[in-house]
């Protein structure tokens, strides 16, 4: 499986016989990545996600007798570079040694044509692919592609990447793209400026227009309007199906999911189903089987025997199979405890993603998010955070402004427990009854909201506009979901497992140098004095820095042994929930937000988690509340 | 950009402020072409227009003086859910937002169906559904058919 191959330097493309590259340029959510998969017969994940369309994906294909390199570019509605990804697309077009397949949704052909006009302005040969022809046929917005091809002057192919319609034909036509000038009429003033720019800098019309738009936003708007009108003329009255006219069960369900009342009921139902599938089945049934049966009874036993046999007792033995051993701790943890939760979560998440529910969830949560300086689009990383905060921190790349990326990173690290931790927390809350649960939930949500609200005021920058396209509700295809789950599981194994190993090594070294005990002594005034917990709870917080759920598990053991009262349990739970998620998340924060910002966020979280616990303890004492009594 | 509600001239800044002794804090703008004076923006006028529009049901939150000069346009905020409207113009300071809307196909002349207004605005046109924030909806002026 190949995801995110870097773009090779032109000189390095020997395998594709120095021929012109083939760029897939298209609107967002038109099935472009799946089309890429069909064209190249190589699997990539289909949605926007780190490692997929946010980075460039390339592979080879055979067009006739020729081998060509196909590059998938991020989805965009225009070629004015506003983000780094769009800049990469524009730069690829500027290199000029590429043919282009412009990909659009047949039901939204006007938008595809607006993009085609821009590609033609860059002076590149192209063909037009109107994908999702199956859906267009279903709701009667099919377009006469041969008539359109005559008007434009380039081949137009109707495809369905999902059903594999016309892929061979697309390949045939892609071998003979045409160069045409689809020029919109921008009016005398803009045309004059284009001419001046072209004369002065000797650039293509497309580049001159891009420069003009970057320099003058009002010109940009006029240009976009002119392109819209030109696309309308090319369509010649075709494709004016309004979605509201098509009312099947999918449309009905789609509307219900955004209904001001029923929408919330659906949010609750979806969360509950997620809890049953991930929390009960994944974190319960599967983890029990893998941890207790597979690892504890077999893998760890065999590994210990093998290591004993080869190395005997000593340093290597402890390193591999000791209490902080790479196999007994890191691998057991990564594969037996976290992997099943990750996989079940991503199956659930994949269903939500492919059904088109997530944008609707964004609509439902937009108002609450707006108060935290975010908008509904932040739903994706926040929901993903319930699976794995580390992975979710990486997806903050899809957010448009730096302000949003910083706020979401803080909120994820602060208060969104990953599924592994959530499992332990649920188990600890069970004996506390509804009061304890309500206090924990109220304090956690309240802290997230308060920090989000303050961050919205303090973090500099503008929030991004909430303008979000809502795709139609689709029936998810199991094969697509499984492909995506496997790509994400592979990502998890490659990215997260090495960090588990590093974390375990660190713990091993701390323990070997007797520093672990010292750290615990150092922490005890805070833990005992401020939080009112037993001294041994310090251990939980030390390991909690490596994995928040390790810490929670330690507290769980104390609770079961009767070392914690109900009040102490809730205080400890609040602190560990608001703690740094894990060392992997910490490293990713440093990587994504930079060392300074990453350290500042981590420091802030450390302080605020203990402060929240301390304040809760004082409040419980002052009001004489005795939970679980 | 400011657009004169009377003669539709678009101009950059309130040029009348440069020489006016009362310009500080003045929310009025005088069109350099037709000399028509109108409210650009101001806290009191905005509050007043909100209060006035609240009492008038489906009236616009645009300042009254703008609306009286501009026939039957209203902002999307005042369009009824389920109705079909035509975009008359987009009154917006952010060119980035304007371009973004235009690249999605929201330009003057386009017919939209207001599918819902809460929890956020959902607009339907062609085979596209678009959710937008109320802040953006407030900048899209539409006519009622």
Short mmCIF file of N, CA, C and O in Angstrom, two decimals, chain A residues 77-78 80 82 105 107-108 110-111 114 135 138-139 141 213 216-221 224-225 228 239-247 251 255 258-260 264 359-360 362-364 366-367 370 377 400 465-472, chain B residues 1 10 12 81 84 87-113 115-137 139-140:
data_model
loop_
_atom_site.label_atom_id
_atom_site.label_comp_id
_atom_site.label_asym_id
_atom_site.label_seq_id
_atom_site.Cartn_x
_atom_site.Cartn_y
_atom_site.Cartn_z
N UNK A 77 -11.47 24.36 -5.48
CA UNK A 77 -12.46 24.95 -6.38
C UNK A 77 -11.87 26.01 -7.28
O UNK A 77 -12.47 26.40 -8.26
N UNK A 78 -10.71 26.54 -6.90
CA UNK A 78 -10.02 27.43 -7.84
C UNK A 78 -8.52 27.30 -7.64
O UNK A 78 -8.05 26.69 -6.68
N UNK A 80 -6.32 29.61 -7.16
CA UNK A 80 -5.65 30.70 -6.47
C UNK A 80 -5.06 30.11 -5.19
O UNK A 80 -5.79 29.60 -4.36
N UNK A 82 -4.18 29.59 -1.70
CA UNK A 82 -4.43 30.22 -0.40
C UNK A 82 -3.80 29.39 0.70
O UNK A 82 -3.55 29.87 1.78
N UNK A 105 -17.67 16.61 -10.38
CA UNK A 105 -18.88 15.82 -10.14
C UNK A 105 -19.87 16.17 -11.25
O UNK A 105 -20.14 17.36 -11.48
N UNK A 107 -22.95 16.09 -11.41
CA UNK A 107 -24.10 16.87 -10.95
C UNK A 107 -23.74 18.32 -10.64
O UNK A 107 -24.61 19.14 -10.45
N UNK A 108 -22.44 18.59 -10.51
CA UNK A 108 -22.00 19.97 -10.28
C UNK A 108 -21.02 20.37 -11.39
O UNK A 108 -19.93 20.87 -11.12
N UNK A 110 -20.87 22.70 -13.45
CA UNK A 110 -20.47 24.09 -13.62
C UNK A 110 -19.15 24.37 -12.89
O UNK A 110 -18.26 25.04 -13.40
N UNK A 111 -19.06 23.81 -11.69
CA UNK A 111 -17.86 24.04 -10.90
C UNK A 111 -16.64 23.39 -11.57
O UNK A 111 -15.55 23.93 -11.55
N UNK A 114 -15.55 25.64 -14.30
CA UNK A 114 -14.81 26.82 -13.81
C UNK A 114 -13.34 26.46 -13.58
O UNK A 114 -12.45 27.26 -13.85
N UNK A 135 -24.50 8.58 -9.93
CA UNK A 135 -25.42 9.38 -9.10
C UNK A 135 -26.21 10.35 -9.96
O UNK A 135 -27.41 10.55 -9.76
N UNK A 138 -28.94 8.61 -11.55
CA UNK A 138 -30.00 8.24 -10.59
C UNK A 138 -30.95 9.42 -10.35
O UNK A 138 -32.17 9.24 -10.28
N UNK A 139 -30.40 10.63 -10.23
CA UNK A 139 -31.33 11.72 -9.97
C UNK A 139 -31.57 12.62 -11.18
O UNK A 139 -31.99 13.75 -11.04
N UNK A 141 -29.64 14.14 -13.52
CA UNK A 141 -28.89 15.33 -13.91
C UNK A 141 -27.75 14.95 -14.85
O UNK A 141 -26.71 15.61 -14.87
N UNK A 213 -5.15 38.34 -8.89
CA UNK A 213 -6.07 38.00 -7.80
C UNK A 213 -5.38 38.16 -6.45
O UNK A 213 -5.95 38.68 -5.50
N UNK A 216 -5.11 41.95 -5.80
CA UNK A 216 -6.34 42.73 -5.68
C UNK A 216 -7.54 41.79 -5.52
O UNK A 216 -7.99 41.17 -6.48
N UNK A 217 -8.02 41.70 -4.28
CA UNK A 217 -9.13 40.80 -4.00
C UNK A 217 -10.39 41.12 -4.78
O UNK A 217 -11.12 40.21 -5.19
N UNK A 218 -10.63 42.40 -5.03
CA UNK A 218 -11.84 42.75 -5.78
C UNK A 218 -11.77 42.25 -7.21
O UNK A 218 -12.76 41.78 -7.77
N UNK A 219 -10.58 42.34 -7.79
CA UNK A 219 -10.40 41.79 -9.14
C UNK A 219 -10.68 40.29 -9.08
O UNK A 219 -11.31 39.73 -9.98
N UNK A 220 -10.24 39.65 -7.99
CA UNK A 220 -10.46 38.21 -7.83
C UNK A 220 -11.93 37.85 -7.87
O UNK A 220 -12.33 36.87 -8.49
N UNK A 221 -12.73 38.67 -7.22
CA UNK A 221 -14.17 38.40 -7.21
C UNK A 221 -14.76 38.58 -8.61
O UNK A 221 -15.55 37.75 -9.08
N UNK A 224 -13.79 35.60 -10.66
CA UNK A 224 -14.57 34.40 -10.32
C UNK A 224 -15.97 34.50 -10.93
O UNK A 224 -16.52 33.51 -11.43
N UNK A 225 -16.55 35.69 -10.90
CA UNK A 225 -17.90 35.85 -11.49
C UNK A 225 -17.87 35.63 -12.98
O UNK A 225 -18.77 35.00 -13.54
N UNK A 228 -17.67 32.02 -13.71
CA UNK A 228 -18.97 31.41 -13.45
C UNK A 228 -19.87 31.59 -14.67
O UNK A 228 -20.51 30.64 -15.15
N UNK A 239 -27.81 20.66 -16.85
CA UNK A 239 -27.46 20.48 -15.43
C UNK A 239 -28.01 21.55 -14.51
O UNK A 239 -27.27 22.29 -13.89
N UNK A 240 -29.27 21.67 -14.46
CA UNK A 240 -29.85 22.58 -13.49
C UNK A 240 -30.79 21.84 -12.55
O UNK A 240 -31.87 22.30 -12.26
N UNK A 241 -30.33 20.68 -12.14
CA UNK A 241 -31.17 19.91 -11.23
C UNK A 241 -30.94 20.43 -9.82
O UNK A 241 -29.82 20.57 -9.37
N UNK A 242 -32.00 20.77 -9.14
CA UNK A 242 -31.87 21.24 -7.76
C UNK A 242 -32.04 20.04 -6.85
O UNK A 242 -32.93 19.22 -7.05
N UNK A 243 -31.15 19.94 -5.88
CA UNK A 243 -31.19 18.74 -5.06
C UNK A 243 -32.52 18.59 -4.33
O UNK A 243 -33.02 17.50 -4.13
N UNK A 244 -33.07 19.74 -3.95
CA UNK A 244 -34.31 19.67 -3.19
C UNK A 244 -35.43 19.01 -3.98
O UNK A 244 -36.40 18.51 -3.41
N UNK A 245 -35.30 18.99 -5.32
CA UNK A 245 -36.34 18.37 -6.12
C UNK A 245 -36.28 16.84 -6.01
O UNK A 245 -37.21 16.13 -6.34
N UNK A 246 -35.13 16.34 -5.56
CA UNK A 246 -34.94 14.89 -5.48
C UNK A 246 -35.13 14.46 -4.04
O UNK A 246 -34.24 14.63 -3.23
N UNK A 247 -36.25 13.89 -3.74
CA UNK A 247 -36.47 13.54 -2.33
C UNK A 247 -36.64 12.05 -2.15
O UNK A 247 -37.73 11.53 -2.18
N UNK A 251 -32.13 11.70 1.07
CA UNK A 251 -32.30 13.14 1.27
C UNK A 251 -33.05 13.41 2.57
O UNK A 251 -32.72 14.32 3.34
N UNK A 255 -31.51 15.45 5.71
CA UNK A 255 -32.14 16.64 6.30
C UNK A 255 -32.41 16.43 7.79
O UNK A 255 -32.23 17.34 8.59
N UNK A 258 -29.71 17.14 10.15
CA UNK A 258 -29.38 18.54 10.41
C UNK A 258 -30.57 19.30 10.99
O UNK A 258 -30.58 20.52 11.05
N UNK A 259 -31.60 18.55 11.40
CA UNK A 259 -32.80 19.20 11.92
C UNK A 259 -32.51 19.80 13.29
O UNK A 259 -31.76 19.21 14.08
N UNK A 260 -33.11 20.95 13.57
CA UNK A 260 -32.77 21.64 14.82
C UNK A 260 -33.14 20.86 16.07
O UNK A 260 -32.54 21.06 17.13
N UNK A 264 -30.21 16.63 17.02
CA UNK A 264 -29.53 16.36 18.30
C UNK A 264 -29.80 14.93 18.77
O UNK A 264 -28.92 14.28 19.34
N UNK A 359 -20.03 15.99 7.98
CA UNK A 359 -20.36 17.40 7.74
C UNK A 359 -21.67 17.81 8.40
O UNK A 359 -21.83 18.95 8.83
N UNK A 360 -22.59 16.86 8.54
CA UNK A 360 -23.87 17.18 9.20
C UNK A 360 -23.67 17.35 10.70
O UNK A 360 -24.29 18.19 11.34
N UNK A 362 -20.95 18.50 11.87
CA UNK A 362 -20.32 19.83 11.93
C UNK A 362 -21.39 20.92 11.99
O UNK A 362 -21.27 21.88 12.74
N UNK A 363 -22.46 20.74 11.23
CA UNK A 363 -23.56 21.71 11.24
C UNK A 363 -24.20 21.76 12.63
O UNK A 363 -24.46 22.83 13.18
N UNK A 364 -24.41 20.56 13.22
CA UNK A 364 -25.08 20.52 14.53
C UNK A 364 -24.22 21.14 15.63
O UNK A 364 -24.74 21.73 16.57
N UNK A 366 -21.72 23.39 15.20
CA UNK A 366 -21.06 24.64 14.81
C UNK A 366 -21.21 25.76 15.84
O UNK A 366 -20.24 26.44 16.18
N UNK A 367 -22.42 25.92 16.36
CA UNK A 367 -22.65 27.04 17.29
C UNK A 367 -21.79 26.94 18.54
O UNK A 367 -21.23 27.92 19.00
N UNK A 370 -18.27 27.67 17.74
CA UNK A 370 -18.02 29.06 17.38
C UNK A 370 -17.60 29.86 18.62
O UNK A 370 -16.77 30.75 18.54
N UNK A 377 -16.11 22.80 11.29
CA UNK A 377 -15.15 21.92 10.62
C UNK A 377 -14.20 21.25 11.61
O UNK A 377 -13.58 20.24 11.29
N UNK A 400 -8.17 25.59 8.44
CA UNK A 400 -7.65 26.62 7.55
C UNK A 400 -6.70 27.61 8.21
O UNK A 400 -5.77 28.09 7.59
N UNK A 465 -13.87 31.23 7.99
CA UNK A 465 -15.31 31.24 7.67
C UNK A 465 -15.87 29.83 7.74
O UNK A 465 -15.19 28.88 7.38
N UNK A 466 -17.11 29.74 8.19
CA UNK A 466 -17.77 28.44 8.12
C UNK A 466 -18.58 28.38 6.83
O UNK A 466 -19.68 28.89 6.74
N UNK A 467 -17.95 27.83 5.81
CA UNK A 467 -18.64 27.61 4.54
C UNK A 467 -18.32 26.16 4.19
O UNK A 467 -17.20 25.82 3.86
N UNK A 468 -19.29 25.29 4.35
CA UNK A 468 -19.00 23.86 4.26
C UNK A 468 -19.98 23.19 3.32
O UNK A 468 -21.19 23.32 3.48
N UNK A 469 -19.43 22.46 2.37
CA UNK A 469 -20.30 21.75 1.44
C UNK A 469 -20.82 20.48 2.11
O UNK A 469 -20.07 19.77 2.75
N UNK A 470 -22.11 20.26 1.97
CA UNK A 470 -22.69 19.06 2.58
C UNK A 470 -22.91 18.03 1.47
O UNK A 470 -23.78 18.22 0.62
N UNK A 471 -22.14 16.95 1.47
CA UNK A 471 -22.34 15.96 0.42
C UNK A 471 -23.64 15.20 0.64
O UNK A 471 -24.16 15.19 1.76
N UNK A 472 -24.17 14.55 -0.41
CA UNK A 472 -25.38 13.75 -0.18
C UNK A 472 -25.08 12.57 0.74
O UNK A 472 -23.93 12.14 0.83
N UNK B 1 -14.85 47.95 0.47
CA UNK B 1 -15.58 48.74 -0.53
C UNK B 1 -16.97 49.12 0.01
O UNK B 1 -17.63 48.33 0.65
N UNK B 10 -19.36 52.11 -6.38
CA UNK B 10 -18.56 51.46 -5.34
C UNK B 10 -17.32 52.30 -5.11
O UNK B 10 -16.62 52.66 -6.05
N UNK B 12 -13.89 53.34 -2.25
CA UNK B 12 -13.03 52.73 -1.25
C UNK B 12 -13.30 53.20 0.17
O UNK B 12 -13.58 52.42 1.05
N UNK B 81 -37.19 29.93 5.84
CA UNK B 81 -36.72 28.58 5.57
C UNK B 81 -37.69 27.93 4.59
O UNK B 81 -38.91 28.05 4.73
N UNK B 84 -37.37 29.97 -1.92
CA UNK B 84 -36.34 30.08 -2.95
C UNK B 84 -36.10 31.55 -3.20
O UNK B 84 -37.05 32.32 -3.37
N UNK B 87 -29.91 35.60 -5.45
CA UNK B 87 -28.86 36.44 -4.88
C UNK B 87 -28.83 37.79 -5.61
O UNK B 87 -28.76 37.82 -6.84
N UNK B 88 -28.96 38.88 -4.85
CA UNK B 88 -28.91 40.20 -5.46
C UNK B 88 -27.49 40.74 -5.43
O UNK B 88 -26.99 41.26 -6.42
N UNK B 89 -26.84 40.61 -4.31
CA UNK B 89 -25.45 41.06 -4.20
C UNK B 89 -24.88 40.52 -2.90
O UNK B 89 -25.62 40.04 -2.04
N UNK B 90 -23.57 40.62 -2.78
CA UNK B 90 -22.92 40.17 -1.56
C UNK B 90 -22.16 41.37 -0.99
O UNK B 90 -21.31 41.94 -1.66
N UNK B 91 -22.55 41.76 0.22
CA UNK B 91 -21.95 42.94 0.84
C UNK B 91 -20.93 42.46 1.85
O UNK B 91 -21.27 42.05 2.95
N UNK B 92 -19.67 42.48 1.47
CA UNK B 92 -18.69 41.81 2.31
C UNK B 92 -17.34 42.52 2.21
O UNK B 92 -16.92 42.91 1.14
N UNK B 93 -16.68 42.69 3.35
CA UNK B 93 -15.37 43.34 3.34
C UNK B 93 -14.26 42.38 2.94
O UNK B 93 -13.23 42.79 2.44
N UNK B 94 -14.50 41.10 3.21
CA UNK B 94 -13.43 40.13 2.97
C UNK B 94 -13.49 39.64 1.53
O UNK B 94 -14.41 38.94 1.13
N UNK B 95 -12.47 40.01 0.76
CA UNK B 95 -12.45 39.55 -0.64
C UNK B 95 -12.21 38.05 -0.69
O UNK B 95 -12.65 37.38 -1.61
N UNK B 96 -11.51 37.55 0.30
CA UNK B 96 -11.27 36.10 0.37
C UNK B 96 -12.61 35.36 0.43
O UNK B 96 -12.84 34.38 -0.28
N UNK B 97 -13.49 35.87 1.29
CA UNK B 97 -14.81 35.24 1.44
C UNK B 97 -15.62 35.36 0.15
O UNK B 97 -16.26 34.40 -0.29
N UNK B 98 -15.53 36.53 -0.48
CA UNK B 98 -16.25 36.75 -1.75
C UNK B 98 -15.79 35.75 -2.81
O UNK B 98 -16.61 35.12 -3.49
N UNK B 99 -14.48 35.61 -2.91
CA UNK B 99 -13.94 34.70 -3.93
C UNK B 99 -14.34 33.26 -3.64
O UNK B 99 -14.65 32.48 -4.52
N UNK B 100 -14.32 32.94 -2.35
CA UNK B 100 -14.66 31.59 -1.94
C UNK B 100 -16.11 31.27 -2.31
O UNK B 100 -16.41 30.23 -2.87
N UNK B 101 -17.01 32.22 -2.01
CA UNK B 101 -18.41 32.02 -2.35
C UNK B 101 -18.58 31.92 -3.87
O UNK B 101 -19.32 31.08 -4.38
N UNK B 102 -17.86 32.80 -4.60
CA UNK B 102 -17.99 32.80 -6.05
C UNK B 102 -17.48 31.49 -6.64
O UNK B 102 -18.10 30.92 -7.54
N UNK B 103 -16.37 30.97 -6.08
CA UNK B 103 -15.83 29.74 -6.65
C UNK B 103 -16.76 28.56 -6.38
O UNK B 103 -16.74 27.56 -7.08
N UNK B 104 -17.59 28.68 -5.34
CA UNK B 104 -18.58 27.62 -5.08
C UNK B 104 -19.84 27.84 -5.91
O UNK B 104 -20.71 26.98 -5.96
N UNK B 105 -19.96 28.99 -6.52
CA UNK B 105 -21.11 29.24 -7.39
C UNK B 105 -22.12 30.21 -6.82
O UNK B 105 -23.20 30.38 -7.38
N UNK B 106 -21.81 30.86 -5.68
CA UNK B 106 -22.74 31.85 -5.14
C UNK B 106 -22.34 33.23 -5.65
O UNK B 106 -21.41 33.85 -5.16
N UNK B 107 -23.02 33.66 -6.71
CA UNK B 107 -22.78 34.98 -7.30
C UNK B 107 -24.16 35.60 -7.56
O UNK B 107 -25.16 34.89 -7.57
N UNK B 108 -24.22 36.92 -7.73
CA UNK B 108 -25.52 37.54 -8.00
C UNK B 108 -26.21 36.89 -9.19
O UNK B 108 -25.57 36.56 -10.19
N UNK B 109 -27.51 36.69 -9.06
CA UNK B 109 -28.29 36.08 -10.13
C UNK B 109 -28.59 34.62 -9.90
O UNK B 109 -29.50 34.05 -10.51
N UNK B 110 -27.84 33.99 -9.00
CA UNK B 110 -28.05 32.55 -8.76
C UNK B 110 -29.26 32.35 -7.84
O UNK B 110 -29.46 33.10 -6.89
N UNK B 111 -30.06 31.34 -8.17
CA UNK B 111 -31.22 31.02 -7.33
C UNK B 111 -30.81 30.03 -6.25
O UNK B 111 -30.12 29.06 -6.53
N UNK B 112 -31.24 30.31 -5.02
CA UNK B 112 -30.90 29.43 -3.90
C UNK B 112 -32.17 29.01 -3.19
O UNK B 112 -33.12 29.78 -3.11
N UNK B 113 -32.17 27.78 -2.68
CA UNK B 113 -33.26 27.41 -1.79
C UNK B 113 -32.71 27.42 -0.37
O UNK B 113 -31.65 26.85 -0.10
N UNK B 115 -32.72 25.88 2.68
CA UNK B 115 -33.22 24.60 3.19
C UNK B 115 -33.50 24.69 4.69
O UNK B 115 -34.49 24.14 5.17
N UNK B 116 -32.59 25.35 5.41
CA UNK B 116 -32.87 25.56 6.84
C UNK B 116 -32.07 26.74 7.34
O UNK B 116 -31.11 27.17 6.69
N UNK B 117 -32.47 27.28 8.46
CA UNK B 117 -31.77 28.43 9.03
C UNK B 117 -31.12 28.11 10.37
O UNK B 117 -30.25 28.83 10.83
N UNK B 118 -31.59 27.05 10.98
CA UNK B 118 -30.99 26.63 12.25
C UNK B 118 -30.77 25.13 12.20
O UNK B 118 -31.52 24.43 11.57
N UNK B 119 -29.72 24.63 12.85
CA UNK B 119 -28.71 25.32 13.67
C UNK B 119 -27.80 26.26 12.86
O UNK B 119 -27.28 27.20 13.43
N UNK B 120 -27.58 25.99 11.57
CA UNK B 120 -26.90 26.99 10.75
C UNK B 120 -27.66 27.08 9.43
O UNK B 120 -28.56 26.29 9.18
N UNK B 121 -27.27 28.02 8.59
CA UNK B 121 -27.93 28.14 7.29
C UNK B 121 -27.48 27.01 6.37
O UNK B 121 -26.30 26.72 6.27
N UNK B 122 -28.45 26.38 5.72
CA UNK B 122 -28.13 25.40 4.69
C UNK B 122 -28.80 25.86 3.41
O UNK B 122 -30.01 26.06 3.37
N UNK B 123 -27.98 26.08 2.38
CA UNK B 123 -28.49 26.58 1.11
C UNK B 123 -28.37 25.48 0.07
O UNK B 123 -27.40 24.73 0.07
N UNK B 124 -29.36 25.40 -0.82
CA UNK B 124 -29.29 24.41 -1.89
C UNK B 124 -29.35 25.11 -3.23
O UNK B 124 -30.19 26.00 -3.44
N UNK B 125 -28.45 24.74 -4.11
CA UNK B 125 -28.49 25.24 -5.48
C UNK B 125 -27.81 24.19 -6.34
O UNK B 125 -26.89 23.52 -5.90
N UNK B 126 -28.27 24.07 -7.59
CA UNK B 126 -27.83 22.96 -8.43
C UNK B 126 -27.94 21.68 -7.61
O UNK B 126 -28.90 21.47 -6.92
N UNK B 127 -26.86 20.89 -7.64
CA UNK B 127 -26.92 19.69 -6.81
C UNK B 127 -25.96 19.87 -5.63
O UNK B 127 -25.25 18.97 -5.23
N UNK B 128 -25.93 21.07 -5.09
CA UNK B 128 -25.01 21.37 -4.00
C UNK B 128 -25.80 21.80 -2.77
O UNK B 128 -26.76 22.54 -2.88
N UNK B 129 -25.36 21.30 -1.61
CA UNK B 129 -25.87 21.82 -0.34
C UNK B 129 -24.72 22.49 0.35
O UNK B 129 -23.63 21.92 0.43
N UNK B 130 -24.94 23.69 0.84
CA UNK B 130 -23.85 24.43 1.45
C UNK B 130 -24.30 24.92 2.81
O UNK B 130 -25.32 25.58 2.93
N UNK B 131 -23.52 24.58 3.85
CA UNK B 131 -23.81 25.12 5.18
C UNK B 131 -22.97 26.37 5.36
O UNK B 131 -21.77 26.34 5.09
N UNK B 132 -23.57 27.45 5.79
CA UNK B 132 -22.79 28.66 6.05
C UNK B 132 -23.21 29.25 7.38
O UNK B 132 -24.32 29.05 7.85
N UNK B 133 -22.28 29.98 7.96
CA UNK B 133 -22.54 30.62 9.24
C UNK B 133 -23.48 31.81 9.05
O UNK B 133 -23.53 32.41 7.97
N UNK B 134 -24.21 32.17 10.11
CA UNK B 134 -25.14 33.30 10.02
C UNK B 134 -24.40 34.60 9.67
O UNK B 134 -24.95 35.46 8.99
N UNK B 135 -23.13 34.72 10.11
CA UNK B 135 -22.36 35.92 9.78
C UNK B 135 -22.22 36.08 8.26
O UNK B 135 -22.28 37.19 7.73
N UNK B 136 -21.99 34.95 7.59
CA UNK B 136 -21.84 34.99 6.13
C UNK B 136 -23.21 35.22 5.49
O UNK B 136 -23.35 36.03 4.56
N UNK B 137 -24.23 34.55 6.03
CA UNK B 137 -25.58 34.70 5.47
C UNK B 137 -26.03 36.16 5.54
O UNK B 137 -26.73 36.64 4.64
N UNK B 139 -24.43 38.65 5.01
CA UNK B 139 -23.79 39.48 3.99
C UNK B 139 -24.32 39.22 2.59
O UNK B 139 -23.90 39.85 1.63
N UNK B 140 -25.23 38.24 2.49
CA UNK B 140 -25.77 37.92 1.17
C UNK B 140 -27.16 38.54 1.06
O UNK B 140 -28.08 38.18 1.80
#
